[in-house]
């Protein structure tokens, strides 16, 4: 959902049915098609939950309807470009069934990421570098996550010993290859084909078969809570809250984004006449009003899944039902993040989970660096993406070192902890703006121009931190907390 370059006339390969609406609202037709399909998906999701309930509809019918609607949305939005989505899905199904179980995850990963990269190269550098509105590469990115996630989980379930798996891998492992209908439904269903999110195969199949909510409810002893039978959680409350969030984000985006154009940050007059702190403040404000469009897309996708009865995550200690199993964002935690890690953990959550499961947890060495490199490759081939993710590596490592060396100094009192949180919040916001700006600028020249205007300050500070401060081992930190705890225990004992 990036902005369209003003010098390039708009084109679309999708349906032109909604062109009058596109002209009326002043938005590119492909964005109008995307939003229309998401809204139709929301209505279809209610119908799917209420009238195609697994209680009185066969699993085959539910799978088939989900697939057909998903295929229709893809063709409506992307026209013949949707063939790329179908080619990748069918190719990886062939690999899933024909490759040896020891290599099934490797071949699927290479095929999916390789095909995605080739499509992104052709889209950007061969056909149109500045075609930056919604396009087929978005769904292709989601499909890449899904086919690789399933390949790794099948490999874990069939090709590895149970004792070699982590607790999470044991829970998510798939014990047999899925049927063709299940595979197509998981990858092409109308709930997630346009904007995701990627979910785990076992969770999706449990949803289609009507076991999804019950599985989570059985984790609680309801007799102790006075229930004679399992409750029936309704997603309506979660849907209303998320739709209200979407509405607020839409108003903010339409009201303020045009008043703070992001490309102004590399304008010669802006860089020469405004002070350093004025430039930092403007970039922060401008990015704040770019984020709502991502909030809108991901929240609408989450709402559609909830409306279909998918996404129930369980019950908290207060007995409240939660529908955030496959949520992609936590806006409150993003906006109040006191560390770079906390920020990215709550931004595009399911992508972060995918990166962790297929890369970070399995990397033999340098998991952080390899994960960021994979993230850059997955996002696309614009140089700005690589500037962002490569810049993030030393910043995150430096933040970890700073935390290990200084955080314990602020934990002795509540006031010090508040001061620490305020400082780390400010630094996190600055670091995020500094890091993600190339992600929006995309090209090399404006990125270098921007970093020069910022004096490469976070690059320099991160490197200095890594060179000058010791990276304290975790054991020493744990030992410190244990010693502090024993001191407090002994002091309390003396007072008594």
mmCIF file of C-alpha atoms in Angstrom, residues 68-437:
data_model
loop_
_atom_site.group_PDB
_atom_site.id
_atom_site.type_symbol
_atom_site.label_atom_id
_atom_site.label_comp_id
_atom_site.label_asym_id
_atom_site.label_seq_id
_atom_site.Cartn_x
_atom_site.Cartn_y
_atom_site.Cartn_z
ATOM 1 C CA UNK A 68 -13.495 -20.156 -4.588
ATOM 2 C CA UNK A 69 -14.030 -16.818 -2.859
ATOM 3 C CA UNK A 70 -10.282 -16.406 -2.394
ATOM 4 C CA UNK A 71 -9.577 -17.105 -6.070
ATOM 5 C CA UNK A 72 -12.286 -14.635 -7.101
ATOM 6 C CA UNK A 73 -10.830 -11.868 -4.905
ATOM 7 C CA UNK A 74 -7.344 -12.471 -6.325
ATOM 8 C CA UNK A 75 -8.553 -12.282 -9.928
ATOM 9 C CA UNK A 76 -10.749 -9.236 -9.198
ATOM 10 C CA UNK A 77 -7.828 -7.325 -7.689
ATOM 11 C CA UNK A 78 -4.929 -8.452 -9.886
ATOM 12 C CA UNK A 79 -6.331 -9.935 -13.086
ATOM 13 C CA UNK A 80 -3.882 -12.159 -14.933
ATOM 14 C CA UNK A 81 -1.125 -11.276 -12.402
ATOM 15 C CA UNK A 82 -2.951 -13.572 -9.966
ATOM 16 C CA UNK A 83 -1.491 -16.458 -11.994
ATOM 17 C CA UNK A 84 1.748 -15.915 -10.083
ATOM 18 C CA UNK A 85 -0.074 -16.732 -6.844
ATOM 19 C CA UNK A 86 -1.562 -19.918 -8.251
ATOM 20 C CA UNK A 87 1.728 -21.020 -9.855
ATOM 21 C CA UNK A 88 3.583 -20.686 -6.554
ATOM 22 C CA UNK A 89 0.904 -22.568 -4.605
ATOM 23 C CA UNK A 90 0.751 -25.458 -7.085
ATOM 24 C CA UNK A 91 4.543 -25.683 -7.426
ATOM 25 C CA UNK A 92 5.038 -25.907 -3.680
ATOM 26 C CA UNK A 93 2.276 -28.512 -3.388
ATOM 27 C CA UNK A 94 4.197 -30.628 -5.906
ATOM 28 C CA UNK A 95 7.367 -30.211 -3.798
ATOM 29 C CA UNK A 96 5.460 -31.034 -0.609
ATOM 30 C CA UNK A 97 4.343 -34.362 -2.057
ATOM 31 C CA UNK A 98 7.305 -35.375 -4.203
ATOM 32 C CA UNK A 99 10.388 -34.155 -2.342
ATOM 33 C CA UNK A 100 12.089 -36.305 0.282
ATOM 34 C CA UNK A 101 10.989 -35.525 3.798
ATOM 35 C CA UNK A 102 14.571 -34.612 4.781
ATOM 36 C CA UNK A 103 14.674 -31.831 2.175
ATOM 37 C CA UNK A 104 11.035 -30.844 1.874
ATOM 38 C CA UNK A 105 11.486 -27.635 3.886
ATOM 39 C CA UNK A 106 14.663 -26.600 2.060
ATOM 40 C CA UNK A 107 13.229 -27.093 -1.433
ATOM 41 C CA UNK A 108 9.983 -25.337 -0.518
ATOM 42 C CA UNK A 109 11.862 -22.418 1.005
ATOM 43 C CA UNK A 110 14.176 -22.008 -1.998
ATOM 44 C CA UNK A 111 11.301 -22.308 -4.487
ATOM 45 C CA UNK A 112 9.000 -19.879 -2.653
ATOM 46 C CA UNK A 113 11.551 -17.188 -1.779
ATOM 47 C CA UNK A 114 13.226 -17.574 -5.172
ATOM 48 C CA UNK A 115 9.980 -17.204 -7.137
ATOM 49 C CA UNK A 116 8.895 -14.254 -4.969
ATOM 50 C CA UNK A 117 12.251 -12.532 -5.586
ATOM 51 C CA UNK A 118 12.085 -13.091 -9.351
ATOM 52 C CA UNK A 119 8.573 -11.630 -9.453
ATOM 53 C CA UNK A 120 9.658 -8.618 -7.416
ATOM 54 C CA UNK A 121 12.693 -8.008 -9.640
ATOM 55 C CA UNK A 122 10.574 -8.159 -12.799
ATOM 56 C CA UNK A 123 7.864 -5.948 -11.295
ATOM 57 C CA UNK A 124 10.257 -3.277 -10.071
ATOM 58 C CA UNK A 125 13.120 -3.156 -12.560
ATOM 59 C CA UNK A 126 11.706 -4.615 -15.774
ATOM 60 C CA UNK A 127 8.104 -3.419 -15.933
ATOM 61 C CA UNK A 128 7.724 -0.375 -13.697
ATOM 62 C CA UNK A 129 10.047 0.712 -10.878
ATOM 63 C CA UNK A 130 7.537 3.155 -9.421
ATOM 64 C CA UNK A 131 4.372 1.039 -9.560
ATOM 65 C CA UNK A 132 3.971 1.253 -5.809
ATOM 66 C CA UNK A 133 0.266 0.841 -5.144
ATOM 67 C CA UNK A 134 -1.267 -2.464 -4.051
ATOM 68 C CA UNK A 135 -0.079 -5.231 -6.374
ATOM 69 C CA UNK A 136 0.166 -9.007 -6.661
ATOM 70 C CA UNK A 137 3.476 -9.163 -4.764
ATOM 71 C CA UNK A 138 1.628 -8.514 -1.468
ATOM 72 C CA UNK A 139 -0.439 -11.730 -1.606
ATOM 73 C CA UNK A 140 2.612 -13.523 -3.020
ATOM 74 C CA UNK A 141 4.528 -12.532 0.112
ATOM 75 C CA UNK A 142 1.762 -14.021 2.277
ATOM 76 C CA UNK A 143 1.710 -17.220 0.195
ATOM 77 C CA UNK A 144 5.493 -17.495 0.611
ATOM 78 C CA UNK A 145 5.031 -17.431 4.376
ATOM 79 C CA UNK A 146 2.281 -20.036 4.267
ATOM 80 C CA UNK A 147 3.933 -22.595 1.991
ATOM 81 C CA UNK A 148 7.234 -22.399 3.869
ATOM 82 C CA UNK A 149 5.534 -22.510 7.272
ATOM 83 C CA UNK A 150 3.643 -25.656 6.292
ATOM 84 C CA UNK A 151 6.742 -27.275 4.735
ATOM 85 C CA UNK A 152 8.752 -26.760 7.918
ATOM 86 C CA UNK A 153 5.894 -28.035 10.091
ATOM 87 C CA UNK A 154 5.464 -31.156 7.933
ATOM 88 C CA UNK A 155 9.218 -31.715 8.100
ATOM 89 C CA UNK A 156 9.099 -31.379 11.900
ATOM 90 C CA UNK A 157 6.143 -33.752 12.180
ATOM 91 C CA UNK A 158 7.362 -36.505 9.855
ATOM 92 C CA UNK A 159 11.080 -36.050 9.329
ATOM 93 C CA UNK A 160 12.446 -35.221 12.791
ATOM 94 C CA UNK A 161 12.563 -36.984 16.129
ATOM 95 C CA UNK A 162 10.336 -35.567 18.825
ATOM 96 C CA UNK A 163 13.284 -35.029 21.173
ATOM 97 C CA UNK A 164 14.972 -32.809 18.556
ATOM 98 C CA UNK A 165 12.066 -30.344 18.473
ATOM 99 C CA UNK A 166 11.437 -27.338 20.664
ATOM 100 C CA UNK A 167 8.201 -27.167 22.648
ATOM 101 C CA UNK A 168 6.644 -24.858 20.058
ATOM 102 C CA UNK A 169 7.762 -27.034 17.147
ATOM 103 C CA UNK A 170 6.200 -30.097 18.811
ATOM 104 C CA UNK A 171 2.921 -28.247 19.230
ATOM 105 C CA UNK A 172 2.792 -27.040 15.610
ATOM 106 C CA UNK A 173 4.237 -30.136 13.892
ATOM 107 C CA UNK A 174 2.030 -31.656 11.167
ATOM 108 C CA UNK A 175 2.082 -35.458 11.279
ATOM 109 C CA UNK A 176 0.945 -36.132 7.703
ATOM 110 C CA UNK A 177 0.943 -34.376 4.357
ATOM 111 C CA UNK A 178 -2.276 -32.379 3.829
ATOM 112 C CA UNK A 179 -4.791 -33.231 1.137
ATOM 113 C CA UNK A 180 -4.971 -31.077 -2.003
ATOM 114 C CA UNK A 181 -8.240 -29.479 -0.805
ATOM 115 C CA UNK A 182 -6.789 -28.656 2.626
ATOM 116 C CA UNK A 183 -3.635 -27.253 1.024
ATOM 117 C CA UNK A 184 -5.543 -24.971 -1.363
ATOM 118 C CA UNK A 185 -7.889 -23.829 1.382
ATOM 119 C CA UNK A 186 -5.035 -22.974 3.740
ATOM 120 C CA UNK A 187 -3.219 -20.948 1.083
ATOM 121 C CA UNK A 188 -6.019 -19.401 -0.996
ATOM 122 C CA UNK A 189 -8.883 -18.874 1.453
ATOM 123 C CA UNK A 190 -10.724 -15.561 1.090
ATOM 124 C CA UNK A 191 -10.003 -14.528 4.674
ATOM 125 C CA UNK A 192 -6.274 -14.085 4.190
ATOM 126 C CA UNK A 193 -5.395 -14.153 0.492
ATOM 127 C CA UNK A 194 -5.134 -10.364 0.102
ATOM 128 C CA UNK A 195 -3.599 -9.105 3.347
ATOM 129 C CA UNK A 196 -2.889 -12.207 5.384
ATOM 130 C CA UNK A 197 -2.121 -12.976 8.023
ATOM 131 C CA UNK A 198 -0.201 -16.216 7.858
ATOM 132 C CA UNK A 199 -1.464 -18.638 10.484
ATOM 133 C CA UNK A 200 -0.438 -22.137 11.462
ATOM 134 C CA UNK A 201 -1.862 -25.011 9.424
ATOM 135 C CA UNK A 202 -3.202 -26.938 12.417
ATOM 136 C CA UNK A 203 -5.035 -23.862 13.718
ATOM 137 C CA UNK A 204 -6.633 -23.225 10.325
ATOM 138 C CA UNK A 205 -7.775 -26.834 9.886
ATOM 139 C CA UNK A 206 -9.195 -26.817 13.433
ATOM 140 C CA UNK A 207 -11.166 -23.679 12.493
ATOM 141 C CA UNK A 208 -12.587 -25.251 9.328
ATOM 142 C CA UNK A 209 -13.521 -28.406 11.245
ATOM 143 C CA UNK A 210 -15.118 -26.496 14.124
ATOM 144 C CA UNK A 211 -12.539 -27.467 16.785
ATOM 145 C CA UNK A 212 -10.711 -24.148 16.953
ATOM 146 C CA UNK A 213 -12.575 -22.457 19.822
ATOM 147 C CA UNK A 214 -13.167 -25.677 21.756
ATOM 148 C CA UNK A 215 -9.435 -26.507 21.763
ATOM 149 C CA UNK A 216 -8.703 -23.237 23.540
ATOM 150 C CA UNK A 217 -11.613 -23.543 25.952
ATOM 151 C CA UNK A 218 -10.541 -27.024 27.073
ATOM 152 C CA UNK A 219 -7.351 -25.480 28.464
ATOM 153 C CA UNK A 220 -9.487 -24.014 31.301
ATOM 154 C CA UNK A 221 -11.210 -25.918 34.110
ATOM 155 C CA UNK A 222 -14.706 -24.434 33.733
ATOM 156 C CA UNK A 223 -16.231 -26.492 36.556
ATOM 157 C CA UNK A 224 -14.109 -24.575 39.054
ATOM 158 C CA UNK A 225 -15.562 -21.375 37.581
ATOM 159 C CA UNK A 226 -19.117 -22.581 38.110
ATOM 160 C CA UNK A 227 -19.902 -23.612 34.518
ATOM 161 C CA UNK A 228 -21.773 -26.844 33.813
ATOM 162 C CA UNK A 229 -20.755 -26.782 30.130
ATOM 163 C CA UNK A 230 -18.305 -24.990 27.883
ATOM 164 C CA UNK A 231 -19.190 -21.341 27.197
ATOM 165 C CA UNK A 232 -19.673 -20.090 23.640
ATOM 166 C CA UNK A 233 -17.445 -17.041 23.093
ATOM 167 C CA UNK A 234 -18.753 -14.516 20.591
ATOM 168 C CA UNK A 235 -16.367 -12.501 18.405
ATOM 169 C CA UNK A 236 -18.800 -9.576 18.100
ATOM 170 C CA UNK A 237 -17.189 -7.471 20.853
ATOM 171 C CA UNK A 238 -13.719 -7.917 19.369
ATOM 172 C CA UNK A 239 -15.067 -7.105 15.895
ATOM 173 C CA UNK A 240 -16.661 -3.850 17.075
ATOM 174 C CA UNK A 241 -13.490 -2.729 18.881
ATOM 175 C CA UNK A 242 -11.321 -3.476 15.853
ATOM 176 C CA UNK A 243 -13.711 -1.754 13.453
ATOM 177 C CA UNK A 244 -13.662 1.347 15.679
ATOM 178 C CA UNK A 245 -9.852 1.257 15.592
ATOM 179 C CA UNK A 246 -9.998 0.992 11.794
ATOM 180 C CA UNK A 247 -12.333 3.984 11.600
ATOM 181 C CA UNK A 248 -10.075 6.114 13.816
ATOM 182 C CA UNK A 249 -7.026 5.168 11.750
ATOM 183 C CA UNK A 250 -8.854 5.986 8.530
ATOM 184 C CA UNK A 251 -9.818 9.446 9.797
ATOM 185 C CA UNK A 252 -6.247 10.143 10.962
ATOM 186 C CA UNK A 253 -4.761 8.970 7.677
ATOM 187 C CA UNK A 254 -7.128 10.945 5.440
ATOM 188 C CA UNK A 255 -6.932 14.056 7.637
ATOM 189 C CA UNK A 256 -3.213 14.378 8.310
ATOM 190 C CA UNK A 257 -1.137 12.301 5.882
ATOM 191 C CA UNK A 258 -1.394 14.869 3.081
ATOM 192 C CA UNK A 259 -0.443 17.686 5.475
ATOM 193 C CA UNK A 260 2.856 16.006 6.371
ATOM 194 C CA UNK A 261 4.225 14.560 3.096
ATOM 195 C CA UNK A 262 7.043 12.206 3.950
ATOM 196 C CA UNK A 263 9.199 12.976 0.892
ATOM 197 C CA UNK A 264 9.618 16.507 2.245
ATOM 198 C CA UNK A 265 12.274 15.078 4.605
ATOM 199 C CA UNK A 266 14.764 14.919 1.682
ATOM 200 C CA UNK A 267 13.840 18.317 0.259
ATOM 201 C CA UNK A 268 16.896 20.584 -0.073
ATOM 202 C CA UNK A 269 15.202 23.523 1.631
ATOM 203 C CA UNK A 270 14.020 21.343 4.495
ATOM 204 C CA UNK A 271 17.481 19.871 5.097
ATOM 205 C CA UNK A 272 19.296 23.211 4.841
ATOM 206 C CA UNK A 273 16.976 25.572 6.689
ATOM 207 C CA UNK A 274 15.557 23.447 9.498
ATOM 208 C CA UNK A 275 17.496 22.492 12.606
ATOM 209 C CA UNK A 276 18.444 18.898 13.375
ATOM 210 C CA UNK A 277 15.771 18.485 16.053
ATOM 211 C CA UNK A 278 13.121 20.087 13.821
ATOM 212 C CA UNK A 279 13.925 17.573 11.108
ATOM 213 C CA UNK A 280 13.769 14.668 13.578
ATOM 214 C CA UNK A 281 10.392 15.885 14.901
ATOM 215 C CA UNK A 282 8.914 16.324 11.426
ATOM 216 C CA UNK A 283 9.976 12.839 10.319
ATOM 217 C CA UNK A 284 8.470 11.338 13.476
ATOM 218 C CA UNK A 285 5.141 13.123 12.896
ATOM 219 C CA UNK A 286 5.101 12.223 9.206
ATOM 220 C CA UNK A 287 5.708 8.542 9.943
ATOM 221 C CA UNK A 288 3.003 8.577 12.610
ATOM 222 C CA UNK A 289 0.445 9.464 9.946
ATOM 223 C CA UNK A 290 1.756 6.899 7.474
ATOM 224 C CA UNK A 291 1.305 4.017 9.897
ATOM 225 C CA UNK A 292 -2.533 4.106 10.019
ATOM 226 C CA UNK A 293 -2.838 2.700 6.479
ATOM 227 C CA UNK A 294 -1.046 -0.448 7.638
ATOM 228 C CA UNK A 295 -3.173 -0.538 10.782
ATOM 229 C CA UNK A 296 -6.287 -0.365 8.570
ATOM 230 C CA UNK A 297 -5.262 -3.183 6.206
ATOM 231 C CA UNK A 298 -4.143 -5.569 8.946
ATOM 232 C CA UNK A 299 -7.027 -4.828 11.292
ATOM 233 C CA UNK A 300 -9.618 -5.321 8.538
ATOM 234 C CA UNK A 301 -8.043 -8.699 7.739
ATOM 235 C CA UNK A 302 -8.139 -9.615 11.431
ATOM 236 C CA UNK A 303 -11.789 -8.551 11.692
ATOM 237 C CA UNK A 304 -12.740 -10.738 8.716
ATOM 238 C CA UNK A 305 -11.120 -13.776 10.324
ATOM 239 C CA UNK A 306 -12.843 -13.078 13.642
ATOM 240 C CA UNK A 307 -16.191 -12.630 11.901
ATOM 241 C CA UNK A 308 -15.742 -16.096 10.386
ATOM 242 C CA UNK A 309 -15.050 -17.516 13.867
ATOM 243 C CA UNK A 310 -11.268 -17.735 13.496
ATOM 244 C CA UNK A 311 -8.697 -16.150 15.783
ATOM 245 C CA UNK A 312 -9.864 -17.136 19.272
ATOM 246 C CA UNK A 313 -6.777 -17.146 21.488
ATOM 247 C CA UNK A 314 -8.189 -18.161 24.863
ATOM 248 C CA UNK A 315 -9.285 -16.806 28.217
ATOM 249 C CA UNK A 316 -7.330 -14.528 30.538
ATOM 250 C CA UNK A 317 -7.192 -14.719 34.347
ATOM 251 C CA UNK A 318 -10.228 -12.433 34.620
ATOM 252 C CA UNK A 319 -12.344 -14.676 32.426
ATOM 253 C CA UNK A 320 -12.259 -12.373 29.400
ATOM 254 C CA UNK A 321 -12.298 -13.965 25.963
ATOM 255 C CA UNK A 322 -9.603 -12.843 23.498
ATOM 256 C CA UNK A 323 -9.642 -12.956 19.703
ATOM 257 C CA UNK A 324 -6.056 -12.057 18.854
ATOM 258 C CA UNK A 325 -4.521 -15.413 17.859
ATOM 259 C CA UNK A 326 -3.672 -14.160 14.380
ATOM 260 C CA UNK A 327 -3.680 -10.391 14.985
ATOM 261 C CA UNK A 328 -0.900 -8.601 13.125
ATOM 262 C CA UNK A 329 -0.556 -5.503 15.293
ATOM 263 C CA UNK A 330 -0.872 -4.306 18.854
ATOM 264 C CA UNK A 331 -1.223 -0.551 18.406
ATOM 265 C CA UNK A 332 -0.883 0.302 22.107
ATOM 266 C CA UNK A 333 2.337 -1.667 22.521
ATOM 267 C CA UNK A 334 3.743 -0.193 19.315
ATOM 268 C CA UNK A 335 3.093 3.375 20.357
ATOM 269 C CA UNK A 336 4.383 2.825 23.920
ATOM 270 C CA UNK A 337 7.335 0.583 23.040
ATOM 271 C CA UNK A 338 10.405 1.149 25.214
ATOM 272 C CA UNK A 339 12.724 -0.984 23.086
ATOM 273 C CA UNK A 340 13.325 -1.611 19.407
ATOM 274 C CA UNK A 341 12.547 -5.302 19.958
ATOM 275 C CA UNK A 342 9.226 -4.525 21.650
ATOM 276 C CA UNK A 343 8.319 -2.311 18.701
ATOM 277 C CA UNK A 344 9.033 -4.869 15.978
ATOM 278 C CA UNK A 345 7.514 -7.704 18.045
ATOM 279 C CA UNK A 346 4.165 -5.906 17.898
ATOM 280 C CA UNK A 347 4.407 -4.677 14.306
ATOM 281 C CA UNK A 348 3.427 -7.244 11.652
ATOM 282 C CA UNK A 349 3.311 -9.867 14.408
ATOM 283 C CA UNK A 350 2.636 -12.894 12.242
ATOM 284 C CA UNK A 351 5.536 -12.055 9.918
ATOM 285 C CA UNK A 352 7.806 -11.779 12.961
ATOM 286 C CA UNK A 353 6.526 -15.187 14.104
ATOM 287 C CA UNK A 354 7.239 -16.638 10.632
ATOM 288 C CA UNK A 355 10.778 -15.224 10.630
ATOM 289 C CA UNK A 356 11.370 -16.688 14.074
ATOM 290 C CA UNK A 357 10.072 -20.144 13.162
ATOM 291 C CA UNK A 358 11.771 -20.609 9.797
ATOM 292 C CA UNK A 359 14.999 -18.664 10.424
ATOM 293 C CA UNK A 360 15.857 -17.397 13.907
ATOM 294 C CA UNK A 361 15.107 -20.642 15.774
ATOM 295 C CA UNK A 362 16.918 -22.745 13.157
ATOM 296 C CA UNK A 363 19.937 -20.605 12.277
ATOM 297 C CA UNK A 364 23.193 -22.310 13.348
ATOM 298 C CA UNK A 365 24.991 -18.944 13.723
ATOM 299 C CA UNK A 366 24.186 -15.229 13.686
ATOM 300 C CA UNK A 367 20.399 -15.663 14.001
ATOM 301 C CA UNK A 368 19.678 -11.920 14.335
ATOM 302 C CA UNK A 369 21.624 -10.952 11.216
ATOM 303 C CA UNK A 370 20.233 -13.809 9.128
ATOM 304 C CA UNK A 371 16.686 -13.042 10.228
ATOM 305 C CA UNK A 372 16.969 -9.394 9.207
ATOM 306 C CA UNK A 373 18.496 -10.352 5.863
ATOM 307 C CA UNK A 374 15.642 -12.794 5.188
ATOM 308 C CA UNK A 375 13.159 -10.099 6.162
ATOM 309 C CA UNK A 376 14.737 -7.705 3.653
ATOM 310 C CA UNK A 377 14.687 -10.316 0.868
ATOM 311 C CA UNK A 378 11.057 -11.186 1.640
ATOM 312 C CA UNK A 379 9.969 -7.545 1.529
ATOM 313 C CA UNK A 380 11.400 -6.948 -1.932
ATOM 314 C CA UNK A 381 14.277 -5.639 -3.987
ATOM 315 C CA UNK A 382 14.141 -1.909 -3.355
ATOM 316 C CA UNK A 383 17.510 -0.774 -1.930
ATOM 317 C CA UNK A 384 15.727 1.113 0.852
ATOM 318 C CA UNK A 385 14.532 -2.168 2.357
ATOM 319 C CA UNK A 386 18.119 -3.373 2.696
ATOM 320 C CA UNK A 387 19.242 -0.084 4.200
ATOM 321 C CA UNK A 388 16.495 -0.451 6.802
ATOM 322 C CA UNK A 389 17.167 -4.033 7.828
ATOM 323 C CA UNK A 390 20.950 -3.805 7.737
ATOM 324 C CA UNK A 391 20.802 -0.607 9.809
ATOM 325 C CA UNK A 392 18.531 -2.361 12.309
ATOM 326 C CA UNK A 393 21.105 -5.074 13.070
ATOM 327 C CA UNK A 394 23.709 -2.915 14.928
ATOM 328 C CA UNK A 395 20.964 -0.817 16.529
ATOM 329 C CA UNK A 396 19.249 -3.861 18.043
ATOM 330 C CA UNK A 397 22.561 -5.377 19.152
ATOM 331 C CA UNK A 398 23.599 -2.060 20.713
ATOM 332 C CA UNK A 399 20.228 -1.726 22.445
ATOM 333 C CA UNK A 400 20.697 -5.194 23.917
ATOM 334 C CA UNK A 401 24.152 -4.264 25.229
ATOM 335 C CA UNK A 402 22.856 -1.012 26.722
ATOM 336 C CA UNK A 403 20.009 -2.855 28.410
ATOM 337 C CA UNK A 404 22.336 -5.491 29.847
ATOM 338 C CA UNK A 405 24.719 -2.892 31.206
ATOM 339 C CA UNK A 406 22.388 -0.227 32.573
ATOM 340 C CA UNK A 407 18.818 -1.400 33.047
ATOM 341 C CA UNK A 408 19.421 -2.943 36.467
ATOM 342 C CA UNK A 409 20.604 0.466 37.741
ATOM 343 C CA UNK A 410 17.060 1.813 37.328
ATOM 344 C CA UNK A 411 15.164 -1.006 39.013
ATOM 345 C CA UNK A 412 15.845 -0.058 42.618
ATOM 346 C CA UNK A 413 12.852 2.317 42.807
ATOM 347 C CA UNK A 414 9.650 3.053 40.943
ATOM 348 C CA UNK A 415 10.723 6.617 40.111
ATOM 349 C CA UNK A 416 13.953 5.444 38.509
ATOM 350 C CA UNK A 417 12.041 2.862 36.524
ATOM 351 C CA UNK A 418 9.691 5.574 35.205
ATOM 352 C CA UNK A 419 12.677 7.690 34.175
ATOM 353 C CA UNK A 420 14.198 4.673 32.432
ATOM 354 C CA UNK A 421 10.941 3.978 30.567
ATOM 355 C CA UNK A 422 10.623 7.583 29.390
ATOM 356 C CA UNK A 423 14.215 7.709 28.147
ATOM 357 C CA UNK A 424 13.992 4.369 26.377
ATOM 358 C CA UNK A 425 10.647 5.325 24.797
ATOM 359 C CA UNK A 426 12.137 8.509 23.319
ATOM 360 C CA UNK A 427 15.235 6.690 22.070
ATOM 361 C CA UNK A 428 13.112 3.875 20.619
ATOM 362 C CA UNK A 429 10.919 6.317 18.687
ATOM 363 C CA UNK A 430 13.995 8.086 17.323
ATOM 364 C CA UNK A 431 15.678 4.808 16.424
ATOM 365 C CA UNK A 432 12.602 3.497 14.631
ATOM 366 C CA UNK A 433 12.230 6.694 12.584
ATOM 367 C CA UNK A 434 15.915 6.647 11.699
ATOM 368 C CA UNK A 435 15.800 2.994 10.679
ATOM 369 C CA UNK A 436 12.553 2.801 8.695
ATOM 370 C CA UNK A 437 12.908 6.030 6.710
#
